[in-house]
CSV table of C-alpha atoms and ligand atoms in Angstrom, one decimal:
chain,number,residue,atom,x,y,z
A,1,MET,CA,-17.6,8.1,15.4
A,2,THR,CA,-17.1,9.1,19.0
A,3,TYR,CA,-18.8,6.0,20.9
A,4,GLU,CA,-20.0,6.1,24.1
A,5,ASN,CA,-20.8,2.8,26.8
A,6,THR,CA,-24.2,3.3,27.8
A,7,LEU,CA,-27.4,1.9,26.3
A,8,GLU,CA,-28.6,5.6,25.7
A,9,PHE,CA,-26.0,6.1,23.2
A,10,ALA,CA,-26.7,2.8,22.1
A,11,LYS,CA,-30.7,3.4,21.6
A,12,GLN,CA,-29.7,6.6,19.8
A,13,GLN,CA,-27.8,4.8,16.9
A,14,ASP,CA,-30.3,1.9,16.5
A,15,ALA,CA,-33.3,5.2,16.1
A,16,HIS,CA,-30.5,6.3,12.9
A,17,ASP,CA,-30.4,2.9,11.6
A,18,PRO,CA,-31.2,3.0,8.3
A,19,LEU,CA,-31.5,-0.8,8.6
A,20,LYS,CA,-33.2,-0.8,11.9
A,21,SER,CA,-36.3,-2.5,9.9
A,22,TYR,CA,-34.6,-5.2,9.1
A,23,ARG,CA,-33.9,-6.8,12.4
A,24,ASN,CA,-37.9,-7.7,12.6
A,25,LYS,CA,-37.8,-10.0,9.3
A,26,PHE,CA,-36.0,-12.5,11.1
A,27,TYR,CA,-36.5,-15.1,13.6
A,28,PHE,CA,-33.9,-14.9,16.9
A,29,PRO,CA,-33.6,-17.9,18.4
A,30,VAL,CA,-34.7,-17.1,22.1
A,31,ILE,CA,-33.2,-17.7,25.8
A,32,ASN,CA,-35.1,-17.7,29.2
A,33,GLY,CA,-37.9,-15.9,27.8
A,34,SER,CA,-35.7,-13.6,25.5
A,35,GLU,CA,-34.5,-12.9,22.3
A,36,ALA,CA,-30.6,-13.5,22.6
A,37,ILE,CA,-27.7,-11.3,21.1
A,38,TYR,CA,-27.4,-13.3,18.4
A,39,PHE,CA,-23.5,-12.8,17.4
A,40,THR,CA,-23.2,-16.4,14.9
A,41,GLY,CA,-24.8,-15.0,11.5
A,42,ASN,CA,-21.2,-15.9,10.5
A,43,SER,CA,-21.7,-18.8,11.1
A,44,LEU,CA,-25.6,-20.1,11.2
A,45,GLY,CA,-27.4,-16.8,9.6
A,46,LEU,CA,-30.8,-16.4,11.2
A,47,GLN,CA,-33.7,-17.7,9.4
A,48,PRO,CA,-36.3,-14.5,7.2
A,49,LYS,CA,-39.7,-14.9,8.4
A,50,SER,CA,-40.3,-14.6,4.8
A,51,LEU,CA,-38.5,-17.2,3.7
A,52,GLN,CA,-41.3,-20.0,4.4
A,53,ASP,CA,-43.9,-18.6,2.5
A,54,TYR,CA,-40.9,-18.7,-0.8
A,55,VAL,CA,-40.2,-22.7,0.4
A,56,LEU,CA,-44.5,-23.1,0.4
A,57,ASN,CA,-45.3,-22.1,-2.8
A,58,GLU,CA,-42.8,-24.5,-4.5
A,59,LEU,CA,-44.3,-27.2,-1.9
A,60,GLU,CA,-47.4,-25.9,-3.4
A,61,ASP,CA,-46.4,-26.0,-6.6
A,62,TRP,CA,-45.2,-30.0,-6.6
A,63,ALA,CA,-48.4,-30.9,-4.7
A,64,SER,CA,-50.7,-28.7,-7.2
A,65,PHE,CA,-48.8,-29.3,-10.3
A,66,GLY,CA,-46.9,-33.0,-10.1
A,67,VAL,CA,-43.7,-32.9,-12.1
A,68,GLU,CA,-45.8,-29.9,-14.3
A,69,GLY,CA,-44.0,-28.0,-12.6
A,70,HIS,CA,-41.1,-27.6,-14.3
A,71,PHE,CA,-43.1,-25.3,-16.0
A,72,HIS,CA,-46.2,-24.3,-14.9
A,73,ALA,CA,-44.7,-23.0,-11.0
A,74,ARG,CA,-45.0,-19.6,-10.0
A,75,SER,CA,-41.4,-19.6,-10.9
A,76,PRO,CA,-40.8,-22.5,-13.1
A,77,TRP,CA,-38.2,-25.4,-11.7
A,78,LEU,CA,-36.8,-25.7,-15.1
A,79,SER,CA,-35.2,-21.8,-15.0
A,80,TYR,CA,-35.1,-21.4,-10.9
A,81,HIS,CA,-31.7,-21.2,-11.0
A,82,GLU,CA,-32.2,-18.1,-13.0
A,83,LYS,CA,-33.0,-16.0,-11.2
A,84,PHE,CA,-29.8,-15.9,-8.5
A,85,ALA,CA,-28.0,-14.6,-11.7
A,86,ALA,CA,-28.2,-11.3,-11.6
A,87,PRO,CA,-28.7,-10.7,-7.8
A,88,VAL,CA,-26.1,-12.3,-6.5
A,89,ALA,CA,-24.1,-10.9,-9.4
A,90,LYS,CA,-24.8,-7.5,-7.0
A,91,ILE,CA,-23.8,-9.0,-3.8
A,92,VAL,CA,-20.6,-10.8,-5.0
A,93,GLY,CA,-19.9,-7.3,-7.3
A,94,ALA,CA,-19.8,-9.7,-10.4
A,95,GLU,CA,-21.7,-10.2,-14.4
A,96,PRO,CA,-24.8,-11.6,-14.6
A,97,ASP,CA,-22.9,-14.6,-16.7
A,98,GLU,CA,-20.6,-14.8,-13.9
A,99,ILE,CA,-22.7,-16.5,-11.8
A,100,VAL,CA,-24.3,-19.0,-11.0
A,101,VAL,CA,-25.7,-21.3,-7.9
A,102,MET,CA,-25.5,-24.7,-7.0
A,103,ASN,CA,-24.5,-27.2,-5.3
A,104,GLN,CA,-22.5,-26.9,-1.8
A,105,LEU,CA,-19.3,-25.7,-0.7
A,106,THR,CA,-16.9,-28.0,-0.8
A,107,VAL,CA,-17.8,-29.8,-3.9
A,108,ASN,CA,-18.0,-27.1,-5.9
A,109,LEU,CA,-14.9,-26.2,-4.3
A,110,HIS,CA,-13.3,-29.5,-5.7
A,111,LEU,CA,-14.9,-29.1,-8.8
A,112,LEU,CA,-13.0,-25.1,-10.2
A,113,MET,CA,-10.1,-26.6,-9.0
A,114,VAL,CA,-11.1,-29.4,-12.0
A,115,SER,CA,-11.2,-26.4,-14.0
A,116,PHE,CA,-8.1,-24.4,-12.2
A,117,TYR,CA,-6.1,-25.7,-11.2
A,118,ARG,CA,-4.0,-27.9,-13.9
A,119,PRO,CA,-1.0,-28.4,-12.7
A,120,LYS,CA,2.0,-28.5,-15.8
A,121,ASN,CA,5.9,-29.6,-15.4
A,122,GLU,CA,8.0,-27.3,-12.7
A,123,ARG,CA,4.0,-25.7,-12.2
A,124,TYR,CA,2.5,-27.5,-9.8
A,125,LYS,CA,2.4,-25.9,-6.3
A,126,ILE,CA,-1.1,-24.1,-4.8
A,127,LEU,CA,-0.7,-21.9,-2.2
A,128,CYS,CA,-3.1,-20.5,0.8
A,129,GLU,CA,-3.3,-19.8,4.0
A,130,ALA,CA,-1.9,-22.3,6.8
A,131,LYS,CA,-4.8,-22.6,8.4
A,132,ALA,CA,-7.5,-22.4,6.8
A,133,PHE,CA,-11.1,-23.8,7.2
A,134,PRO,CA,-10.4,-27.4,7.5
A,135,SER,CA,-12.3,-28.8,4.7
A,136,ASP,CA,-10.2,-26.4,2.4
A,137,GLN,CA,-7.3,-28.2,3.3
A,138,TYR,CA,-8.2,-31.6,2.8
A,139,ALA,CA,-10.2,-30.6,-0.7
A,140,VAL,CA,-7.2,-28.7,-1.7
A,141,GLU,CA,-4.5,-31.9,-0.6
A,142,SER,CA,-6.9,-34.3,-2.0
A,143,GLN,CA,-6.4,-32.3,-5.2
A,144,VAL,CA,-2.7,-32.7,-5.3
A,145,LYS,CA,-2.9,-36.4,-4.4
A,146,PHE,CA,-5.2,-37.0,-7.3
A,147,HIS,CA,-2.4,-35.7,-9.6
A,148,GLY,CA,0.4,-38.0,-7.8
A,149,TYR,CA,1.9,-34.7,-5.8
A,150,LYS,CA,2.6,-34.9,-2.1
A,151,PRO,CA,0.9,-32.5,0.0
A,152,GLU,CA,3.9,-31.9,1.9
A,153,ASP,CA,6.3,-30.5,-1.4
A,154,ALA,CA,3.2,-29.5,-3.6
A,155,ILE,CA,1.1,-27.4,-0.3
A,156,ILE,CA,2.4,-23.7,0.0
A,157,GLU,CA,1.2,-22.3,3.4
A,158,VAL,CA,1.3,-18.5,4.4
A,159,SER,CA,1.9,-18.5,8.0
A,160,PRO,CA,1.7,-15.7,10.9
A,161,ARG,CA,4.7,-14.4,12.0
A,162,GLU,CA,6.1,-15.5,15.2
A,163,GLY,CA,3.6,-15.2,18.1
A,164,GLU,CA,0.8,-13.3,15.5
A,165,TYR,CA,-2.4,-14.4,14.9
A,166,CYS,CA,-3.1,-12.7,11.6
A,167,ILE,CA,-0.7,-12.9,8.3
A,168,HIS,CA,1.3,-10.3,6.6
A,169,HIS,CA,0.0,-9.2,3.7
A,170,GLU,CA,3.5,-8.6,2.8
A,171,ASP,CA,3.5,-12.1,3.3
A,172,ILE,CA,1.4,-13.5,1.0
A,173,LEU,CA,2.8,-10.8,-1.8
A,174,GLU,CA,6.5,-12.2,-1.3
A,175,ALA,CA,5.5,-15.3,-0.8
A,176,ILE,CA,3.7,-15.7,-4.0
A,177,GLU,CA,6.6,-13.7,-5.5
A,178,LYS,CA,9.1,-16.0,-4.1
A,179,ASN,CA,6.9,-19.1,-6.1
A,180,LYS,CA,6.5,-17.5,-9.2
A,181,ASN,CA,8.0,-20.1,-11.0
A,182,SER,CA,5.9,-23.6,-9.4
A,183,ILE,CA,2.7,-22.0,-8.2
A,184,ALA,CA,-0.2,-23.2,-10.3
A,185,LEU,CA,-2.8,-21.8,-8.7
A,186,VAL,CA,-3.3,-19.5,-5.5
A,187,MET,CA,-6.2,-20.0,-3.6
A,188,ILE,CA,-8.0,-19.0,0.0
A,189,GLY,CA,-10.3,-17.3,1.9
A,190,GLY,CA,-11.6,-14.3,1.5
A,191,VAL,CA,-11.8,-14.0,5.2
A,192,ASN,CA,-10.6,-16.3,7.8
A,193,TYR,CA,-13.0,-18.2,9.0
A,194,TYR,CA,-10.9,-18.2,12.4
A,195,ASN,CA,-9.9,-14.5,12.7
A,196,GLY,CA,-12.1,-12.8,11.0
A,197,GLN,CA,-8.8,-11.0,8.9
A,198,VAL,CA,-10.1,-10.0,5.5
A,199,PHE,CA,-7.4,-10.3,2.8
A,200,ASP,CA,-6.7,-8.2,0.2
A,201,MET,CA,-8.3,-10.0,-2.9
A,202,LYS,CA,-7.1,-7.5,-5.2
A,203,ALA,CA,-3.7,-7.3,-4.5
A,204,ILE,CA,-3.4,-11.0,-4.2
A,205,THR,CA,-5.1,-11.5,-7.7
A,206,GLU,CA,-2.6,-9.2,-9.2
A,207,ALA,CA,0.5,-10.4,-7.4
A,208,GLY,CA,-1.3,-14.4,-8.5
A,209,HIS,CA,-1.6,-12.6,-12.4
A,210,LYS,CA,2.0,-11.6,-12.6
A,211,ALA,CA,3.8,-14.8,-11.0
A,212,GLY,CA,1.7,-16.9,-14.2
A,213,ALA,CA,-1.9,-18.4,-11.7
A,214,VAL,CA,-5.1,-18.7,-11.1
A,215,VAL,CA,-6.2,-17.2,-8.3
A,216,GLY,CA,-9.4,-17.8,-6.3
A,217,PHE,CA,-11.1,-17.8,-3.2
A,218,ASP,CA,-13.1,-19.5,-0.5
A,219,LEU,CA,-15.7,-16.7,0.1
A,220,ALA,CA,-17.4,-18.5,2.7
A,221,HIS,CA,-17.0,-15.5,5.1
A,222,ALA,CA,-17.6,-12.8,3.4
A,223,ALA,CA,-19.8,-13.3,1.1
A,224,GLY,CA,-22.9,-10.8,2.4
A,225,ASN,CA,-20.3,-10.0,4.8
A,226,LEU,CA,-17.7,-7.5,2.6
A,227,LYS,CA,-18.3,-5.4,-0.2
A,228,LEU,CA,-16.0,-7.3,-2.8
A,229,HIS,CA,-15.9,-6.6,-7.1
A,230,LEU,CA,-14.9,-9.9,-8.0
A,231,HIS,CA,-15.1,-9.0,-12.2
A,232,ASP,CA,-13.3,-5.7,-11.9
A,233,TRP,CA,-10.2,-7.2,-9.4
A,234,ASN,CA,-10.0,-10.2,-12.5
A,235,VAL,CA,-10.8,-13.0,-10.1
A,236,ASP,CA,-10.4,-16.3,-12.0
A,237,PHE,CA,-12.9,-18.1,-9.3
A,238,ALA,CA,-15.2,-18.0,-6.2
A,239,CYS,CA,-16.6,-19.8,-4.3
A,240,TRP,CA,-19.5,-19.6,-0.7
A,241,CYS,CA,-21.9,-21.0,1.3
A,242,THR,CA,-25.4,-19.1,1.5
A,243,TYR,CA,-25.9,-20.2,5.2
A,244,LYS,CA,-23.8,-18.3,6.9
A,245,TYR,CA,-23.7,-13.8,6.3
A,246,LEU,CA,-26.2,-15.0,3.5
A,247,ASN,CA,-29.0,-16.2,5.8
A,248,SER,CA,-30.9,-19.2,3.6
A,249,GLY,CA,-30.6,-21.4,6.2
A,250,PRO,CA,-28.8,-25.2,7.1
A,251,GLY,CA,-26.8,-27.2,4.8
A,252,SER,CA,-28.1,-24.8,1.8
A,253,VAL,CA,-27.2,-24.3,-2.0
A,254,GLY,CA,-23.4,-22.8,-3.1
A,255,GLY,CA,-23.0,-20.1,-4.5
A,256,VAL,CA,-20.1,-19.9,-7.7
A,257,PHE,CA,-17.9,-17.4,-9.8
A,258,ILE,CA,-16.0,-18.1,-13.0
A,259,HIS,CA,-14.7,-15.1,-14.1
A,260,GLN,CA,-16.0,-14.2,-18.0
A,261,ASN,CA,-12.0,-14.6,-19.1
A,262,HIS,CA,-13.3,-18.5,-18.5
A,263,LEU,CA,-16.5,-18.9,-20.2
A,264,ASN,CA,-16.9,-20.3,-23.4
A,265,ASN,CA,-12.6,-21.6,-23.3
A,266,PRO,CA,-13.2,-24.7,-24.9
A,267,VAL,CA,-9.9,-25.9,-23.5
A,268,THR,CA,-10.7,-25.6,-19.9
A,269,PRO,CA,-11.2,-29.1,-18.8
A,270,ARG,CA,-14.9,-29.2,-16.3
A,271,PHE,CA,-16.5,-32.4,-14.9
A,272,THR,CA,-19.9,-31.9,-17.0
A,273,GLY,CA,-23.9,-33.1,-16.2
A,274,TRP,CA,-26.8,-31.9,-17.7
A,275,TRP,CA,-27.9,-29.3,-15.9
A,276,GLY,CA,-24.5,-27.7,-17.5
A,277,HIS,CA,-25.3,-28.5,-21.4
A,278,ASP,CA,-26.8,-25.3,-23.6
A,279,LYS,CA,-30.2,-24.9,-22.2
A,280,GLN,CA,-32.0,-24.8,-25.6
A,281,THR,CA,-31.1,-28.4,-26.7
A,282,ARG,CA,-31.0,-30.2,-23.3
A,283,PHE,CA,-34.0,-31.7,-23.1
A,284,LYS,CA,-33.5,-33.2,-27.2
A,285,MET,CA,-31.4,-35.8,-25.6
A,286,GLU,CA,-28.1,-36.3,-27.7
A,287,LYS,CA,-25.5,-37.5,-27.0
A,288,GLY,CA,-22.5,-34.7,-27.4
A,289,PHE,CA,-21.6,-31.4,-24.3
A,290,VAL,CA,-22.7,-28.5,-26.1
A,291,PRO,CA,-21.9,-26.2,-22.9
A,292,MET,CA,-23.9,-23.4,-21.6
A,293,PRO,CA,-22.2,-20.2,-22.3
A,294,THR,CA,-22.0,-18.6,-19.2
A,295,ALA,CA,-21.1,-19.8,-15.4
A,296,GLU,CA,-24.4,-23.1,-15.7
A,297,ALA,CA,-21.8,-25.0,-17.7
A,298,TRP,CA,-20.9,-26.1,-14.3
A,299,GLN,CA,-23.8,-27.0,-13.3
A,300,ILE,CA,-24.1,-30.5,-13.0
A,301,SER,CA,-27.4,-31.6,-11.5
A,302,ASN,CA,-30.8,-30.2,-12.1
A,303,ALA,CA,-31.3,-27.3,-9.4
A,304,PRO,CA,-32.1,-27.7,-5.8
A,305,VAL,CA,-35.6,-26.1,-5.9
A,306,LEU,CA,-36.3,-25.9,-2.5
A,307,SER,CA,-33.7,-24.7,-1.0
A,308,MET,CA,-32.9,-22.5,-3.8
A,309,ALA,CA,-36.6,-21.2,-3.1
A,310,ALA,CA,-35.3,-20.8,1.3
A,311,HIS,CA,-31.6,-19.0,-0.7
A,312,LYS,CA,-33.9,-16.5,-2.8
A,313,ALA,CA,-35.6,-15.8,0.6
A,314,SER,CA,-32.8,-14.3,1.6
A,315,VAL,CA,-31.3,-12.8,-1.7
A,316,ASP,CA,-34.0,-10.7,-2.1
A,317,ILE,CA,-33.0,-8.8,1.3
A,318,PHE,CA,-29.9,-8.1,0.6
A,319,ASN,CA,-31.4,-6.8,-2.6
A,320,GLU,CA,-33.5,-4.5,-0.8
A,321,ALA,CA,-31.5,-3.4,1.7
A,322,GLY,CA,-27.9,-2.9,-0.1
A,323,MET,CA,-24.3,-4.5,0.4
A,324,ASP,CA,-23.7,-0.1,0.2
A,325,THR,CA,-26.4,0.2,3.3
A,326,LEU,CA,-25.0,-3.0,5.4
A,327,THR,CA,-21.2,-2.6,4.9
A,328,ALA,CA,-21.4,0.8,5.9
A,329,LYS,CA,-23.3,-0.2,9.2
A,330,ALA,CA,-21.4,-3.8,9.9
A,331,GLU,CA,-18.2,-0.9,9.9
A,332,LEU,CA,-20.0,1.4,13.0
A,333,LEU,CA,-21.7,-2.1,14.3
A,334,THR,CA,-18.0,-4.2,14.1
A,335,GLY,CA,-16.1,-0.9,15.8
A,336,TYR,CA,-18.9,-0.1,19.2
A,337,LEU,CA,-18.3,-4.0,19.5
A,338,GLU,CA,-14.4,-3.3,19.3
A,339,PHE,CA,-14.9,-0.7,21.4
A,340,ILE,CA,-17.3,-2.3,24.3
A,341,ILE,CA,-14.3,-5.1,24.8
A,342,ASP,CA,-11.7,-2.3,24.9
A,343,GLU,CA,-13.8,-0.9,28.1
A,344,THR,CA,-14.7,-4.3,29.6
A,345,ASN,CA,-10.5,-4.6,29.6
A,346,ASN,CA,-9.9,-0.6,30.9
A,347,LYS,CA,-13.3,-0.8,33.8
A,348,ARG,CA,-10.8,-4.0,34.7
A,349,ASN,CA,-7.7,-2.4,34.5
A,350,LEU,CA,-6.1,-4.8,32.6
A,351,ARG,CA,-3.7,-3.6,29.9
A,352,ASN,CA,-1.2,-6.5,28.9
A,353,GLU,CA,-2.5,-8.3,26.1
A,354,LYS,CA,-1.3,-11.7,28.0
A,355,GLN,CA,-2.5,-10.9,31.7
A,356,ALA,CA,-5.3,-13.2,33.2
A,357,GLY,CA,-8.7,-11.8,32.9
A,358,PHE,CA,-7.5,-9.7,29.6
A,359,LEU,CA,-9.5,-10.1,26.5
A,360,GLU,CA,-7.1,-10.0,23.2
A,361,ILE,CA,-8.9,-8.6,20.3
A,362,ILE,CA,-6.7,-11.2,17.0
A,363,THR,CA,-8.6,-9.6,14.1
A,364,PRO,CA,-6.9,-6.7,12.6
A,365,ARG,CA,-8.4,-3.1,14.6
A,366,ASP,CA,-7.5,-1.5,10.8
A,367,LYS,CA,-11.1,-2.0,9.3
A,368,LYS,CA,-10.3,-2.7,5.5
A,369,GLN,CA,-8.4,-6.2,7.1
A,370,ARG,CA,-11.6,-7.2,8.8
A,371,GLY,CA,-16.0,-7.5,8.3
A,372,CYS,CA,-18.4,-8.2,10.9
A,373,GLN,CA,-16.1,-10.7,12.6
A,374,ILE,CA,-14.6,-9.7,16.4
A,375,SER,CA,-12.1,-12.7,17.6
A,376,ILE,CA,-11.2,-12.6,20.7
A,377,VAL,CA,-8.6,-15.0,23.2
A,378,ALA,CA,-10.1,-15.2,26.5
A,379,HIS,CA,-7.0,-15.1,28.7
A,380,GLY,CA,-6.8,-17.4,31.9
A,381,HIS,CA,-10.4,-18.1,31.2
A,382,GLY,CA,-12.0,-21.8,29.6
A,383,LYS,CA,-15.0,-22.7,27.9
A,384,ASP,CA,-16.9,-22.2,31.2
A,385,LEU,CA,-16.8,-18.1,30.1
A,386,PHE,CA,-18.7,-19.0,26.8
A,387,ASN,CA,-20.8,-21.7,29.3
A,388,LYS,CA,-21.6,-18.5,31.3
A,389,LEU,CA,-22.2,-16.4,28.2
A,390,THR,CA,-24.7,-19.0,26.9
A,391,THR,CA,-27.1,-19.1,29.9
A,392,ALA,CA,-27.0,-15.5,30.2
A,393,GLY,CA,-29.0,-15.3,26.8
A,394,VAL,CA,-25.3,-14.1,24.7
A,395,ILE,CA,-25.7,-16.8,21.4
A,396,SER,CA,-21.5,-16.5,20.4
A,397,ASP,CA,-19.3,-19.0,18.9
A,398,TRP,CA,-16.4,-21.1,20.6
A,399,ARG,CA,-13.3,-22.5,19.0
A,400,GLU,CA,-10.3,-24.4,21.0
A,401,PRO,CA,-8.4,-23.1,23.2
A,402,ASN,CA,-10.0,-20.1,24.1
A,403,VAL,CA,-10.8,-18.3,21.7
A,404,ILE,CA,-15.1,-17.0,21.4
A,405,ARG,CA,-16.1,-15.1,18.1
A,406,CYS,CA,-18.5,-12.4,17.6
A,407,ALA,CA,-19.8,-11.1,14.6
A,408,PRO,CA,-22.4,-8.9,15.3
A,409,VAL,CA,-24.5,-8.6,11.6
A,410,PRO,CA,-25.6,-6.0,10.7
A,411,LEU,CA,-29.5,-6.8,9.4
A,412,TYR,CA,-30.6,-7.6,12.0
A,413,ASN,CA,-28.4,-7.0,15.0
A,414,SER,CA,-28.6,-3.9,16.9
A,415,PHE,CA,-25.5,-1.4,19.3
A,416,GLU,CA,-28.5,-2.6,21.9
A,417,ASP,CA,-27.8,-5.9,21.2
A,418,VAL,CA,-23.9,-4.6,21.2
A,419,PHE,CA,-24.2,-3.0,24.9
A,420,LYS,CA,-26.1,-5.7,26.3
A,421,PHE,CA,-22.8,-8.3,25.7
A,422,GLY,CA,-21.0,-5.3,27.4
A,423,GLU,CA,-22.5,-6.1,30.7
A,424,ILE,CA,-23.4,-9.3,30.0
A,425,LEU,CA,-19.7,-9.9,29.5
A,426,MET,CA,-18.9,-7.8,32.7
A,427,ASP,CA,-20.9,-10.2,34.4
A,428,CYS,CA,-20.0,-13.4,33.0
A,429,LEU,CA,-15.9,-11.9,33.4
B,1,PLP,C1,-18.1,-22.9,6.1
B,1,PLP,C2,-17.3,-23.2,5.8
B,1,PLP,C3,-17.0,-24.2,4.9
B,1,PLP,C4,-18.4,-25.2,5.0
B,1,PLP,O1,-18.5,-26.3,3.8
B,1,PLP,P1,-19.5,-26.4,2.8
B,1,PLP,O2,-19.1,-27.5,2.1
B,1,PLP,O3,-20.7,-25.7,3.3
B,1,PLP,O4,-20.0,-27.6,4.5
B,1,PLP,C5,-15.4,-24.6,4.0
B,1,PLP,N1,-14.6,-23.2,3.5
B,1,PLP,C6,-15.0,-22.6,4.9
B,1,PLP,C7,-13.6,-21.3,4.4
B,1,PLP,C8,-15.8,-22.3,5.4
B,1,PLP,O5,-15.9,-21.2,6.0
């Protein structure tokens, strides 16, 4: 597409947008009396207007039925979590029995490593990306320590090359090959939270398996952002949060994928609780754990229905919109943001990446290696630039020392948002 830096062009694109009606399904924060340009759906997605009703239904049913709501609520709580298997499977490219919605992201990451990080003899290392989201680093470090290893020995981090921000894909594959006798687990973020780089999950999974390792992904920034094929890619396990692109509210319930290859495997260890027990006999309350034949076997506690109701509201919107339509728009919209930022440098006659004032895009320019997010290094600027943007009505995200992350998300952001952001950016600079 040939982009133009005009309001007319942006409005034209919005008029042809098959998802244009979806913007109206969300609440936007208001700054100085007008709707903010909200580019932080990668951090906390906006609230769907329908969500209150989903949650209120459960509150009403609780008021009406008390404990009987487990059976008599409009969506009985006993099986509430089962409503997610099919629609969430569509969002991440899985089979329904491979999906369970439970707990929260880092907790799930630990539970999955209990099952799938099984160090033995010389095969005990975890390969991950350098500068992963801190929670993942802490989780991985504590897991290797828990098994009696030293993080500096047992964790292999693949870094960007000197002076670069993104990791070369071939460097990941090479690191897997080089350590093929010692890696037990490859655990990478599907999308790096900082620079927005998307990793080739299919190729990494293949390479990891060839090396004899288990392969899992943290999809915090990938679920609801990218078209995923977790089942077909043979990914062993994955987990994600639902409050970023999936708009399910602060700290909402997490999502988990476990490949069919691992369901019903009696030697896979796991931490268990009653909600993972075979539902036919769960309430006999007898001794002896019998696992569910699905990913539900990993559930420990009974389902947090209030946050699940919020998640359900959002999942319904995703399934109505469809990941194909969403990702098609995301590609165009992110491309437009990239164009607008380049234009900002051009208009100010800045062409050198290290020049003061230059806005350097550190997210890959290759569309296959990014989703909705563009990260910008604002050379020669400090947090004052970000503060000015906020005052002018842009909600973006600031990472020290000078990185601005912007995520124009296809469900509720428009081309006009991106155009206006460009104008405001010029003003603030
Ligand atoms: C957002 C995010 C988290 C947050 O973890 P919680 O357990 O939900 O608090 C963890 N890892 C990654 C990669 C993230 O992007």
